[in-house]
Short mmCIF file of C-alpha atoms and ligand atoms in Angstrom, two decimals:
data_model
loop_
_atom_site.label_atom_id
_atom_site.label_comp_id
_atom_site.label_asym_id
_atom_site.label_seq_id
_atom_site.Cartn_x
_atom_site.Cartn_y
_atom_site.Cartn_z
CA MET L 28 162.78 -70.02 -25.36
CA GLU L 29 160.94 -68.10 -23.35
CA LYS L 30 162.13 -64.74 -21.99
CA LEU L 31 161.90 -62.65 -19.26
CA PHE L 32 159.41 -59.57 -19.76
CA ILE L 33 160.69 -56.29 -18.40
CA GLY L 34 159.32 -52.87 -19.67
CA GLY L 35 157.15 -54.19 -22.30
CA ALA L 36 159.61 -56.49 -24.18
CA PHE L 37 160.65 -59.88 -23.84
CA VAL L 38 164.25 -60.26 -23.32
CA ASP L 39 166.96 -62.64 -22.15
CA ALA L 40 168.48 -62.80 -18.68
CA ALA L 41 171.48 -60.52 -18.36
CA ASP L 42 174.11 -63.55 -18.17
CA GLY L 43 171.97 -65.48 -20.79
CA ALA L 44 171.54 -68.45 -18.44
CA THR L 45 168.33 -70.71 -19.00
CA PHE L 46 166.55 -73.69 -17.40
CA GLU L 47 164.26 -76.47 -18.51
CA THR L 48 160.66 -76.94 -17.32
CA PHE L 49 159.33 -80.81 -17.63
CA ASP L 50 155.84 -81.98 -18.81
CA PRO L 51 154.93 -83.72 -15.36
CA ALA L 52 152.97 -86.34 -17.41
CA THR L 53 155.88 -87.73 -19.06
CA ASN L 54 159.06 -85.74 -17.83
CA GLU L 55 160.04 -84.76 -21.13
CA PRO L 56 161.05 -81.16 -21.51
CA ILE L 57 158.53 -78.57 -22.46
CA ALA L 58 160.44 -75.34 -22.69
CA ARG L 59 163.45 -73.63 -22.14
CA ILE L 60 163.22 -70.35 -19.71
CA ALA L 61 165.06 -67.55 -19.00
CA ALA L 62 166.56 -67.93 -15.42
CA GLY L 63 166.51 -64.34 -14.01
CA LYS L 64 168.78 -63.57 -11.13
CA ALA L 65 169.39 -60.33 -9.02
CA GLU L 66 170.19 -58.12 -12.05
CA ASP L 67 167.28 -59.06 -13.94
CA VAL L 68 165.45 -58.30 -11.10
CA SER L 69 167.08 -54.96 -10.81
CA ARG L 70 166.23 -54.16 -14.37
CA ALA L 71 162.53 -55.06 -13.78
CA LEU L 72 162.29 -53.26 -10.68
CA ALA L 73 163.89 -50.17 -12.39
CA SER L 74 161.02 -50.66 -15.01
CA ALA L 75 158.45 -50.90 -12.68
CA ARG L 76 159.71 -47.96 -10.55
CA ARG L 77 159.63 -45.81 -13.60
CA ALA L 78 156.21 -46.43 -14.67
CA PHE L 79 155.03 -45.76 -11.01
CA ASP L 80 156.69 -42.75 -10.35
CA GLU L 81 156.60 -41.21 -13.83
CA GLY L 82 154.42 -43.29 -15.62
CA PRO L 83 150.63 -43.00 -16.63
CA TRP L 84 149.37 -45.73 -14.93
CA PRO L 85 149.14 -44.50 -11.41
CA ARG L 86 147.22 -41.60 -12.60
CA ALA L 87 144.95 -43.31 -15.16
CA THR L 88 141.03 -42.74 -14.48
CA ILE L 89 139.37 -45.62 -13.14
CA LYS L 90 137.44 -45.77 -16.17
CA GLN L 91 140.48 -46.20 -18.11
CA ARG L 92 142.00 -48.78 -15.48
CA ALA L 93 138.59 -51.09 -15.55
CA GLY L 94 138.19 -50.48 -19.42
CA LEU L 95 141.67 -52.45 -19.85
CA LEU L 96 140.88 -54.79 -17.40
CA ARG L 97 137.61 -56.11 -18.78
CA LYS L 98 140.05 -55.86 -22.25
CA LEU L 99 142.24 -58.40 -20.55
CA ALA L 100 139.40 -60.68 -19.29
CA GLY L 101 138.12 -60.81 -22.81
CA LEU L 102 141.56 -61.77 -24.13
CA LEU L 103 141.88 -64.45 -21.83
CA LEU L 104 138.81 -65.88 -22.62
CA GLU L 105 139.63 -65.81 -26.49
CA ASN L 106 142.42 -67.68 -25.52
CA ALA L 107 140.98 -70.06 -23.12
CA ASP L 108 141.37 -73.11 -25.09
CA ALA L 109 145.17 -72.59 -25.65
CA LEU L 110 145.53 -71.51 -22.08
CA ALA L 111 143.92 -74.43 -20.52
CA ARG L 112 146.09 -76.82 -22.52
CA LEU L 113 149.17 -75.03 -21.48
CA GLU L 114 148.01 -75.02 -17.84
CA SER L 115 146.99 -78.58 -17.88
CA ARG L 116 150.69 -79.78 -19.57
CA ASP L 117 152.64 -77.33 -17.60
CA ALA L 118 151.11 -78.35 -14.35
CA GLY L 119 149.87 -81.70 -14.71
CA LYS L 120 146.55 -80.54 -13.81
CA PRO L 121 143.43 -82.31 -15.21
CA PHE L 122 142.15 -80.01 -18.66
CA ARG L 123 138.84 -81.02 -17.43
CA GLU L 124 139.79 -78.18 -14.41
CA THR L 125 141.86 -75.98 -16.01
CA ALA L 126 139.23 -75.45 -18.71
CA GLU L 127 136.17 -75.29 -16.84
CA ARG L 128 137.73 -73.39 -13.78
CA ASP L 129 141.31 -71.96 -13.97
CA VAL L 130 141.00 -70.27 -16.90
CA PRO L 131 137.35 -69.12 -16.82
CA ARG L 132 138.19 -68.02 -12.85
CA ALA L 133 141.47 -66.12 -14.37
CA ALA L 134 139.21 -63.84 -16.69
CA ASP L 135 136.77 -63.55 -13.81
CA ASN L 136 139.45 -62.10 -11.56
CA CYS L 137 140.08 -59.55 -14.12
CA ALA L 138 136.66 -58.02 -14.72
CA PHE L 139 135.81 -58.56 -11.01
CA PHE L 140 138.44 -56.35 -10.09
CA ALA L 141 137.27 -53.91 -12.92
CA SER L 142 133.94 -53.54 -10.97
CA ALA L 143 135.49 -53.58 -7.77
CA ILE L 144 137.31 -50.37 -8.44
CA GLU L 145 134.22 -48.53 -9.88
CA GLN L 146 132.09 -49.37 -7.13
CA ARG L 147 134.70 -48.89 -4.06
CA GLU L 148 133.76 -46.17 -1.89
CA GLY L 149 136.06 -44.20 -0.18
CA PRO L 150 135.09 -42.45 3.45
CA ALA L 151 134.78 -38.50 4.33
CA PHE L 152 134.29 -37.61 7.53
CA PHE L 153 132.68 -33.96 8.86
CA ASP L 154 133.09 -32.32 12.03
CA ARG L 155 133.59 -29.19 13.70
CA CYS L 156 136.44 -28.15 16.30
CA SER L 157 138.41 -24.94 17.39
CA PHE L 158 141.72 -24.02 15.49
CA LEU L 159 143.61 -20.96 16.73
CA GLY L 160 141.13 -19.69 18.75
CA LYS L 161 138.20 -19.91 16.18
CA GLU L 162 135.61 -22.39 15.64
CA ARG L 163 136.02 -24.34 12.08
CA GLU L 164 134.33 -26.76 10.04
CA ILE L 165 136.48 -29.86 9.28
CA ALA L 166 135.93 -32.45 6.09
CA SER L 167 138.31 -35.22 6.16
CA LEU L 168 138.60 -36.81 2.89
CA VAL L 169 140.60 -40.20 2.47
CA ARG L 170 142.13 -40.89 -0.92
CA GLN L 171 142.76 -44.64 -1.38
CA GLU L 172 146.21 -44.33 -3.36
CA PRO L 173 148.22 -47.12 -4.99
CA VAL L 174 151.36 -48.56 -2.84
CA GLY L 175 153.81 -48.15 -5.33
CA VAL L 176 155.70 -51.13 -6.65
CA CYS L 177 154.43 -54.66 -5.53
CA ALA L 178 156.25 -58.04 -5.93
CA LEU L 179 153.83 -60.71 -6.47
CA LEU L 180 155.34 -64.30 -6.12
CA THR L 181 153.46 -67.32 -6.92
CA PRO L 182 153.61 -70.89 -6.40
CA TRP L 183 153.30 -73.68 -9.09
CA ASN L 184 149.86 -75.32 -8.56
CA SER L 185 147.22 -72.84 -10.31
CA PRO L 186 149.61 -70.36 -11.52
CA LEU L 187 147.36 -68.41 -14.10
CA MET L 188 144.81 -68.07 -11.28
CA GLN L 189 147.27 -67.07 -8.71
CA ALA L 190 148.84 -64.58 -11.25
CA THR L 191 145.54 -63.06 -11.97
CA TRP L 192 144.44 -63.16 -8.37
CA LYS L 193 147.52 -60.76 -7.72
CA ILE L 194 148.09 -58.62 -10.88
CA ALA L 195 144.43 -57.78 -11.18
CA PRO L 196 143.71 -55.92 -7.99
CA ALA L 197 147.17 -54.75 -8.19
CA ILE L 198 147.00 -52.85 -11.33
CA ALA L 199 143.54 -52.07 -10.92
CA THR L 200 144.23 -49.91 -7.98
CA GLY L 201 147.28 -48.07 -9.94
CA ASN L 202 150.38 -49.92 -8.66
CA THR L 203 153.03 -51.60 -11.05
CA CYS L 204 154.68 -54.85 -10.19
CA VAL L 205 157.15 -57.56 -10.77
CA LEU L 206 155.92 -61.15 -10.77
CA LYS L 207 157.71 -64.03 -9.99
CA PRO L 208 155.94 -67.10 -11.20
CA SER L 209 157.31 -70.65 -9.82
CA GLU L 210 160.46 -72.20 -11.44
CA LEU L 211 157.95 -75.12 -12.17
CA THR L 212 155.21 -73.65 -14.19
CA PRO L 213 155.90 -70.22 -15.36
CA LEU L 214 154.35 -70.93 -18.96
CA SER L 215 151.03 -69.15 -18.52
CA THR L 216 152.30 -66.55 -16.61
CA LEU L 217 154.30 -65.42 -19.27
CA LYS L 218 151.40 -65.93 -22.10
CA LEU L 219 149.50 -63.70 -19.44
CA ALA L 220 151.99 -60.72 -19.72
CA GLU L 221 151.83 -61.01 -23.60
CA LEU L 222 148.29 -60.41 -22.92
CA CYS L 223 148.49 -57.38 -20.53
CA SER L 224 150.49 -55.75 -23.24
CA GLN L 225 147.68 -56.70 -26.02
CA ALA L 226 145.10 -55.39 -23.76
CA GLY L 227 147.11 -51.86 -23.63
CA VAL L 228 148.88 -52.26 -20.26
CA PRO L 229 151.46 -49.53 -20.45
CA ASP L 230 154.90 -50.79 -20.56
CA GLY L 231 156.69 -51.33 -17.21
CA VAL L 232 153.40 -51.85 -15.17
CA VAL L 233 153.61 -55.67 -15.67
CA ASN L 234 156.82 -56.90 -15.58
CA VAL L 235 157.71 -61.10 -14.95
CA VAL L 236 160.93 -62.29 -13.97
CA THR L 237 161.24 -66.11 -14.24
CA GLY L 238 163.78 -68.17 -12.22
CA PHE L 239 164.76 -69.74 -9.17
CA GLY L 240 163.48 -68.64 -5.74
CA PRO L 241 166.76 -67.97 -4.04
CA ASP L 242 168.24 -66.26 -7.20
CA ALA L 243 165.10 -64.21 -8.44
CA GLY L 244 162.78 -64.39 -5.61
CA ALA L 245 165.16 -63.21 -2.55
CA PRO L 246 166.52 -60.29 -4.30
CA LEU L 247 163.42 -59.31 -5.35
CA VAL L 248 161.54 -59.23 -1.59
CA ALA L 249 164.58 -57.66 -0.19
CA ASP L 250 165.10 -54.86 -2.76
CA PRO L 251 163.88 -51.43 -0.94
CA ARG L 252 162.34 -50.19 -4.18
CA VAL L 253 159.64 -52.61 -3.41
CA ASN L 254 156.66 -51.05 -1.36
CA ALA L 255 154.20 -54.58 -0.85
CA ILE L 256 154.81 -58.17 -1.16
CA ALA L 257 151.97 -60.21 -1.90
CA PHE L 258 153.12 -64.11 -1.91
CA THR L 259 151.42 -67.36 -1.88
CA GLY L 260 153.58 -70.49 -1.23
CA SER L 261 154.85 -72.69 1.44
CA GLU L 262 155.30 -72.20 5.02
CA ALA L 263 159.36 -71.86 4.82
CA THR L 264 159.37 -69.41 2.06
CA GLY L 265 156.91 -67.17 3.52
CA ILE L 266 158.42 -67.00 6.79
CA ALA L 267 161.83 -66.33 4.94
CA ILE L 268 159.66 -63.32 3.12
CA ASN L 269 158.47 -61.64 5.97
CA VAL L 270 161.88 -61.53 7.59
CA ALA L 271 163.34 -60.05 4.41
CA ALA L 272 160.02 -57.67 4.42
CA ALA L 273 160.63 -56.58 7.71
CA LYS L 274 164.20 -55.09 7.11
CA THR L 275 162.71 -52.72 4.48
CA LEU L 276 159.38 -52.31 6.39
CA LYS L 277 157.15 -53.28 3.27
CA LYS L 278 153.65 -54.17 3.51
CA VAL L 279 153.14 -58.09 3.09
CA THR L 280 150.40 -60.60 2.65
CA LEU L 281 151.28 -64.32 3.00
CA GLU L 282 148.92 -67.11 1.73
CA MET L 283 150.67 -70.45 2.85
CA GLY L 284 149.94 -74.08 3.43
CA GLY L 285 147.41 -76.05 5.55
CA LYS L 286 146.42 -79.11 7.02
CA SER L 287 142.60 -78.52 7.08
CA ALA L 288 140.03 -80.37 8.97
CA ASN L 289 137.01 -81.88 7.10
CA VAL L 290 134.32 -83.22 9.49
CA VAL L 291 131.49 -85.01 8.83
CA CYS L 292 128.69 -85.39 11.04
CA ASP L 293 126.16 -88.45 11.91
CA ASP L 294 123.41 -86.39 10.41
CA ALA L 295 125.32 -85.22 6.94
CA ASP L 296 123.42 -85.73 3.66
CA LEU L 297 125.50 -88.68 3.03
CA GLU L 298 125.74 -88.62 -0.75
CA THR L 299 126.85 -84.77 -0.71
CA ALA L 300 129.52 -85.31 1.81
CA ILE L 301 131.12 -88.29 0.08
CA GLU L 302 131.33 -86.50 -3.04
CA GLY L 303 132.61 -83.12 -1.34
CA SER L 304 135.02 -84.90 0.51
CA VAL L 305 136.45 -86.73 -2.26
CA LEU L 306 136.87 -83.41 -3.97
CA ALA L 307 138.08 -81.51 -1.28
CA MET L 308 140.64 -84.06 -0.69
CA PHE L 309 141.73 -85.19 -4.13
CA ARG L 310 141.18 -82.50 -6.64
CA HIS L 311 144.48 -81.98 -8.28
CA SER L 312 146.00 -84.97 -6.70
CA GLY L 313 145.75 -82.91 -3.16
CA GLN L 314 148.40 -80.44 -4.18
CA VAL L 315 145.56 -77.90 -3.15
CA CYS L 316 146.37 -75.31 -0.41
CA LEU L 317 142.69 -75.72 1.00
CA ALA L 318 142.79 -79.70 0.67
CA GLY L 319 140.69 -81.32 3.33
CA THR L 320 143.37 -83.50 4.31
CA ARG L 321 142.23 -84.51 7.78
CA LEU L 322 138.93 -86.12 7.47
CA TYR L 323 137.17 -86.65 10.93
CA VAL L 324 133.97 -88.67 10.47
CA GLN L 325 131.36 -89.18 13.60
CA ALA L 326 130.96 -92.45 15.13
CA GLY L 327 127.18 -92.94 14.18
CA ILE L 328 127.89 -93.35 10.51
CA PHE L 329 131.45 -94.10 10.32
CA ASP L 330 131.34 -97.46 8.93
CA ARG L 331 128.94 -96.61 6.44
CA PHE L 332 130.62 -93.42 5.31
CA VAL L 333 134.07 -94.89 5.42
CA GLU L 334 132.74 -98.09 2.96
CA ARG L 335 131.38 -95.96 0.48
CA TYR L 336 134.10 -93.20 0.42
CA LEU L 337 136.92 -95.75 -0.23
CA ALA L 338 134.88 -97.41 -2.95
CA ARG L 339 134.15 -93.92 -4.65
CA VAL L 340 138.29 -92.87 -4.17
CA ASN L 341 139.01 -96.54 -5.53
CA ALA L 342 137.11 -95.34 -8.92
CA LEU L 343 138.93 -92.34 -9.04
CA ARG L 344 140.85 -92.48 -12.45
CA VAL L 345 144.72 -91.40 -12.43
CA GLY L 346 145.64 -90.54 -15.69
CA ASP L 347 146.79 -88.08 -18.61
CA PRO L 348 145.56 -84.83 -17.58
CA GLN L 349 145.05 -83.63 -21.24
CA ALA L 350 142.61 -86.83 -21.29
CA LYS L 351 138.59 -85.88 -20.50
CA ASP L 352 138.14 -88.70 -17.91
CA SER L 353 141.14 -88.25 -15.78
CA ASP L 354 140.45 -87.33 -12.12
CA LEU L 355 144.05 -87.27 -10.97
CA GLY L 356 146.83 -86.38 -13.05
CA PRO L 357 150.71 -86.67 -12.19
CA LEU L 358 152.21 -85.00 -9.26
CA ILE L 359 154.01 -82.14 -10.18
CA SER L 360 157.79 -83.54 -10.29
CA PRO L 361 159.65 -86.78 -9.34
CA GLN L 362 161.24 -85.02 -6.09
CA HIS L 363 157.78 -83.99 -5.09
CA ARG L 364 156.58 -87.54 -5.68
CA GLU L 365 159.39 -89.07 -3.65
CA ARG L 366 158.67 -86.44 -0.89
CA VAL L 367 154.69 -87.57 -0.61
CA GLU L 368 156.00 -91.55 -0.83
CA ALA L 369 158.43 -90.59 2.15
CA PHE L 370 155.53 -89.61 4.28
CA VAL L 371 153.63 -92.62 3.29
CA ALA L 372 156.70 -95.01 4.22
CA ARG L 373 157.12 -93.26 7.21
CA ALA L 374 153.33 -93.55 8.38
CA GLU L 375 153.61 -97.40 7.46
CA GLU L 376 156.94 -97.90 9.66
CA GLU L 377 155.13 -96.44 12.45
CA GLY L 378 152.43 -99.00 11.87
CA THR L 379 149.70 -96.86 10.82
CA THR L 380 146.89 -98.52 8.71
CA ALA L 381 146.53 -97.70 5.20
CA LEU L 382 142.58 -98.50 4.36
CA LEU L 383 143.96 -97.50 0.77
CA ARG L 384 147.62 -97.91 -0.59
CA GLY L 385 148.81 -95.79 -3.36
CA SER L 386 151.53 -96.70 -5.88
CA ARG L 387 153.03 -95.61 -9.10
CA PRO L 388 151.55 -97.01 -12.25
CA GLU L 389 154.10 -99.61 -13.55
CA ASN L 390 153.05 -100.08 -16.91
CA GLY L 391 152.15 -97.92 -20.40
CA VAL L 392 152.79 -94.25 -20.92
CA LEU L 393 151.72 -93.42 -17.35
CA ALA L 394 155.08 -95.03 -15.66
CA ARG L 395 156.62 -92.18 -17.51
CA GLY L 396 155.09 -89.56 -15.39
CA ASN L 397 154.94 -88.70 -11.78
CA TYR L 398 151.81 -90.35 -11.43
CA LEU L 399 150.45 -91.76 -7.72
CA SER L 400 147.28 -92.94 -6.67
CA PRO L 401 145.46 -92.16 -3.67
CA THR L 402 146.55 -93.27 -0.12
CA VAL L 403 143.79 -93.35 3.13
CA PHE L 404 145.43 -93.83 6.29
CA ALA L 405 143.67 -94.33 9.59
CA PRO L 406 146.09 -93.09 11.78
CA GLU L 407 146.24 -93.96 15.67
CA ARG L 408 146.94 -90.66 16.82
CA ASP L 409 146.42 -87.23 15.91
CA ASP L 410 150.00 -86.01 16.24
CA GLN L 411 151.77 -88.52 13.62
CA ALA L 412 153.56 -86.74 10.96
CA ILE L 413 151.08 -87.87 8.20
CA ALA L 414 148.13 -86.05 10.26
CA ARG L 415 150.31 -83.23 11.14
CA GLU L 416 152.22 -81.85 8.41
CA GLU L 417 151.35 -80.67 4.70
CA VAL L 418 152.07 -83.78 2.41
CA PHE L 419 150.50 -81.60 -0.76
CA GLY L 420 150.03 -85.31 -2.43
CA PRO L 421 146.82 -87.59 -2.64
CA VAL L 422 147.19 -88.94 1.02
CA LEU L 423 144.37 -88.59 3.65
CA SER L 424 144.42 -89.12 7.11
CA LEU L 425 141.04 -90.36 8.41
CA PHE L 426 139.75 -90.37 12.40
CA ARG L 427 136.51 -91.39 13.94
CA PHE L 428 134.97 -88.77 16.41
CA LYS L 429 132.07 -88.74 18.78
CA SER L 430 131.26 -85.17 19.66
CA LEU L 431 131.13 -81.58 18.24
CA ALA L 432 133.42 -80.12 21.04
CA GLU L 433 135.71 -83.02 21.03
CA VAL L 434 136.26 -82.70 17.07
CA ILE L 435 136.82 -78.83 17.50
CA LEU L 436 139.56 -79.40 19.85
CA ARG L 437 141.40 -81.96 17.65
CA ALA L 438 140.80 -80.16 14.50
CA ASN L 439 142.30 -77.07 16.09
CA ASP L 440 145.46 -79.11 17.53
CA SER L 441 147.58 -78.10 14.14
CA ARG L 442 149.89 -75.58 13.35
CA TYR L 443 147.63 -74.44 10.42
CA GLY L 444 144.55 -72.59 10.01
CA LEU L 445 143.70 -72.08 6.45
CA SER L 446 140.34 -73.66 5.80
CA SER L 447 137.91 -76.08 7.18
CA TYR L 448 134.68 -78.10 6.12
CA ILE L 449 131.77 -79.75 7.78
CA TRP L 450 128.81 -81.61 6.67
CA THR L 451 125.60 -81.73 8.56
CA ARG L 452 121.78 -80.98 7.97
CA ASP L 453 121.95 -79.13 11.25
CA ILE L 454 122.60 -75.48 10.64
CA ALA L 455 123.26 -74.82 14.44
CA THR L 456 125.85 -77.41 14.49
CA GLY L 457 127.82 -75.78 11.26
CA LEU L 458 127.69 -72.52 12.76
CA ARG L 459 128.96 -73.76 16.13
CA PHE L 460 131.58 -75.48 14.29
CA ALA L 461 132.49 -72.19 12.20
CA GLU L 462 132.79 -70.32 15.45
CA GLY L 463 135.01 -72.68 17.38
CA ILE L 464 137.21 -73.77 14.33
CA ARG L 465 140.83 -71.45 14.21
CA ALA L 466 141.10 -71.19 10.34
CA GLY L 467 140.84 -68.39 8.07
CA MET L 468 137.53 -70.01 6.13
CA CYS L 469 134.85 -72.59 7.13
CA TRP L 470 132.71 -74.10 4.39
CA ILE L 471 129.28 -75.75 5.63
CA ASN L 472 128.30 -78.60 3.31
CA GLY L 473 130.25 -77.01 0.63
CA TYR L 474 133.78 -77.08 -0.75
CA PHE L 475 135.58 -73.82 -1.96
CA LEU L 476 132.14 -72.25 -3.21
CA ARG L 477 134.05 -68.94 -3.95
CA ASP L 478 132.46 -65.46 -4.45
CA LEU L 479 135.20 -63.27 -5.20
CA ARG L 480 134.08 -60.78 -2.75
CA GLN L 481 134.79 -62.92 0.09
CA PRO L 482 138.24 -62.85 1.85
CA PHE L 483 140.91 -65.49 1.40
CA GLY L 484 143.79 -66.76 3.84
CA GLY L 485 144.44 -68.23 6.90
CA MET L 486 145.46 -68.16 10.40
CA LYS L 487 148.68 -69.41 12.19
CA TYR L 488 151.12 -70.82 9.84
CA SER L 489 148.71 -70.79 7.08
CA GLY L 490 149.32 -66.88 6.44
CA LEU L 491 149.04 -63.41 7.27
CA GLY L 492 146.70 -60.87 5.80
CA ARG L 493 143.94 -62.00 3.37
CA GLU L 494 143.08 -61.42 -0.12
CA GLY L 495 139.99 -61.33 -2.20
CA GLY L 496 137.51 -58.32 -2.95
CA ARG L 497 137.96 -55.55 -0.47
CA TRP L 498 140.64 -57.15 1.30
CA SER L 499 142.73 -56.93 -1.84
CA LEU L 500 141.87 -53.62 -2.71
CA ASP L 501 142.99 -52.40 0.68
CA PHE L 502 146.20 -54.31 0.87
CA PHE L 503 147.19 -52.69 -2.39
CA THR L 504 146.25 -49.27 -1.60
CA GLU L 505 147.54 -46.79 1.15
CA PRO L 506 144.90 -44.53 2.66
CA LYS L 507 145.88 -41.12 2.69
CA LEU L 508 144.41 -38.35 4.83
CA VAL L 509 143.37 -34.93 3.66
CA CYS L 510 141.94 -32.73 6.07
CA ILE L 511 140.68 -29.42 5.19
CA ALA L 512 139.69 -26.75 7.82
CA TYR L 513 137.32 -24.17 6.94
P1 LIG W 617 157.27 -72.45 -2.66
O1 LIG W 617 157.59 -71.63 -1.47
O2 LIG W 617 158.50 -73.32 -2.86
O3 LIG W 617 157.45 -71.35 -3.98
C1 LIG W 617 156.46 -70.21 -4.13
C2 LIG W 617 157.15 -69.36 -4.80
O4 LIG W 617 158.00 -68.44 -4.22
C3 LIG W 617 158.02 -69.53 -5.99
O5 LIG W 617 157.82 -68.52 -7.06
C4 LIG W 617 159.18 -69.88 -5.56
O6 LIG W 617 160.36 -69.72 -6.66
C5 LIG W 617 159.26 -68.71 -4.54
N1 LIG W 617 160.63 -68.66 -4.03
C6 LIG W 617 161.02 -69.81 -3.20
N2 LIG W 617 161.89 -69.42 -2.50
C7 LIG W 617 162.01 -68.14 -2.22
C8 LIG W 617 162.85 -67.15 -1.42
N3 LIG W 617 163.90 -67.30 -0.62
N4 LIG W 617 162.45 -65.96 -1.62
C9 LIG W 617 161.31 -65.40 -2.23
N5 LIG W 617 161.03 -66.34 -3.19
C10 LIG W 617 160.95 -67.67 -3.04
O7 LIG W 617 155.87 -72.78 -3.07
P2 LIG W 617 155.52 -74.23 -3.83
O8 LIG W 617 156.11 -75.35 -3.56
O9 LIG W 617 155.73 -73.55 -5.48
O10 LIG W 617 153.87 -74.10 -3.55
C11 LIG W 617 153.38 -75.14 -3.03
C12 LIG W 617 152.94 -74.43 -1.65
O11 LIG W 617 152.16 -73.18 -1.56
C13 LIG W 617 152.08 -75.41 -0.68
O12 LIG W 617 152.55 -75.31 0.76
C14 LIG W 617 150.80 -74.67 -0.54
O13 LIG W 617 150.19 -75.12 0.77
C15 LIG W 617 151.02 -73.29 -0.77
N6 LIG W 617 149.90 -72.68 -1.41
C16 LIG W 617 149.04 -71.86 -0.89
C17 LIG W 617 147.93 -71.46 -1.20
C18 LIG W 617 147.12 -70.50 -0.52
O14 LIG W 617 146.28 -69.56 -0.84
N7 LIG W 617 147.20 -70.19 1.03
C19 LIG W 617 147.65 -71.67 -2.41
C20 LIG W 617 148.20 -72.50 -3.43
C21 LIG W 617 149.52 -72.82 -2.76
#
């Protein structure tokens, strides 16, 4: 039985309630988890509040905090294999990815924010002014103080990476926190809590309340004891959280969904553009916020590109996420697969051409899981639901375009603005696209080449604020002016 982590100890939910989580590859139960509710959130917040208001953590030296985060990074790497297996099993993500990317990145997040606080510089201003009839020197210092108690809420698709992405900058800057992982994939976050304790994080600094969104997430974000909320998840939840946060005037950062445009120009390096576009769309079976789900290919190479692209997508192996050669694991749950299939069915009802039609595997062990092979649609219009809404599965909308100006307008005709991609040999074309696109991120000839110093986040309904690098440090701190007249 997996318990809540409150005040440095694993404890049952106050009412003893539990729920099961399932392996998306088989739909067999994996674990029984404590179902936290308002009373548990309250206990966790009392613990985080005490650790912040009275505990040593906000007053620890930079060296102490950085040292501890490096220790945590080391522990993540020591446990890398087990964590990568757990994450793969819990989220249905290919083990190759969790082992090569997610777990090393989780460790990097901790080590990165250790260095970031060591190197962070604070502003100081010097001037002269007249005060009470006398000329005085003025020295203004800015203290970068922790915000306080932070509510961190994470989605199911990359749980460990997301948890460290929020916990590391939050605690590096002296905050305490209560993290609410997704009810679908809480296991690696609970392991992370255990490793935090092993690394020497004082009791109450990191708390984890597992449970469902309305039961555990909603009371957490509404509680006045919380000073800041860092959320990653869906648009509807993000908006509800923003409303709750406004009522108690909390700082908020929201990382939400996307329908990102991926543009391939006539002059692109075809091989790189094909491989990059396949990765940008089908990694983790399209269950990635950054997925390039609207693919625009320029008329001059359209036929050549599409033929080779489809052959490449057809060759992707759908299979057991724990197996070395699987490219696409299962979708997270039977309900989520049905939701994705409903998008496909609706597009077909509208008469949309499917260049490739995904399906459930019918035989063998795969039939027990939530697998779905890739679908590639060529919608007639940009405003069809399949081309507008976030499907969050292996379903692509493919379009032809003629000019850069046209594709920028079409790419921007979206409620979302998270990421964008362009493949071209002409750097001026790439930069013009980067200037024109209304999205928080633009990769030219690349996909998710992520330097931890970069800002991460989106415009429009993809989010509010940014995380990453100094943007995370700014979010998790309050600048306090100390002005000295002498
Ligand atoms: P979700 O919004 O359903 O859940 C996210 C978290 O919020 C979970 O912990 C959930 O329990 C909690 N929650 C749900 N209802 C709540 C409520 N009323 N109050 C407070 N908390 C509540 O999202 P999901 O289905 O887990 O994740 C998929 C979504 O996340 C997709 O839309 C995807 O694009 C997005 N995502 C965005 C990024 C990004 O960085 N922009 C990264 C990964 C995923």
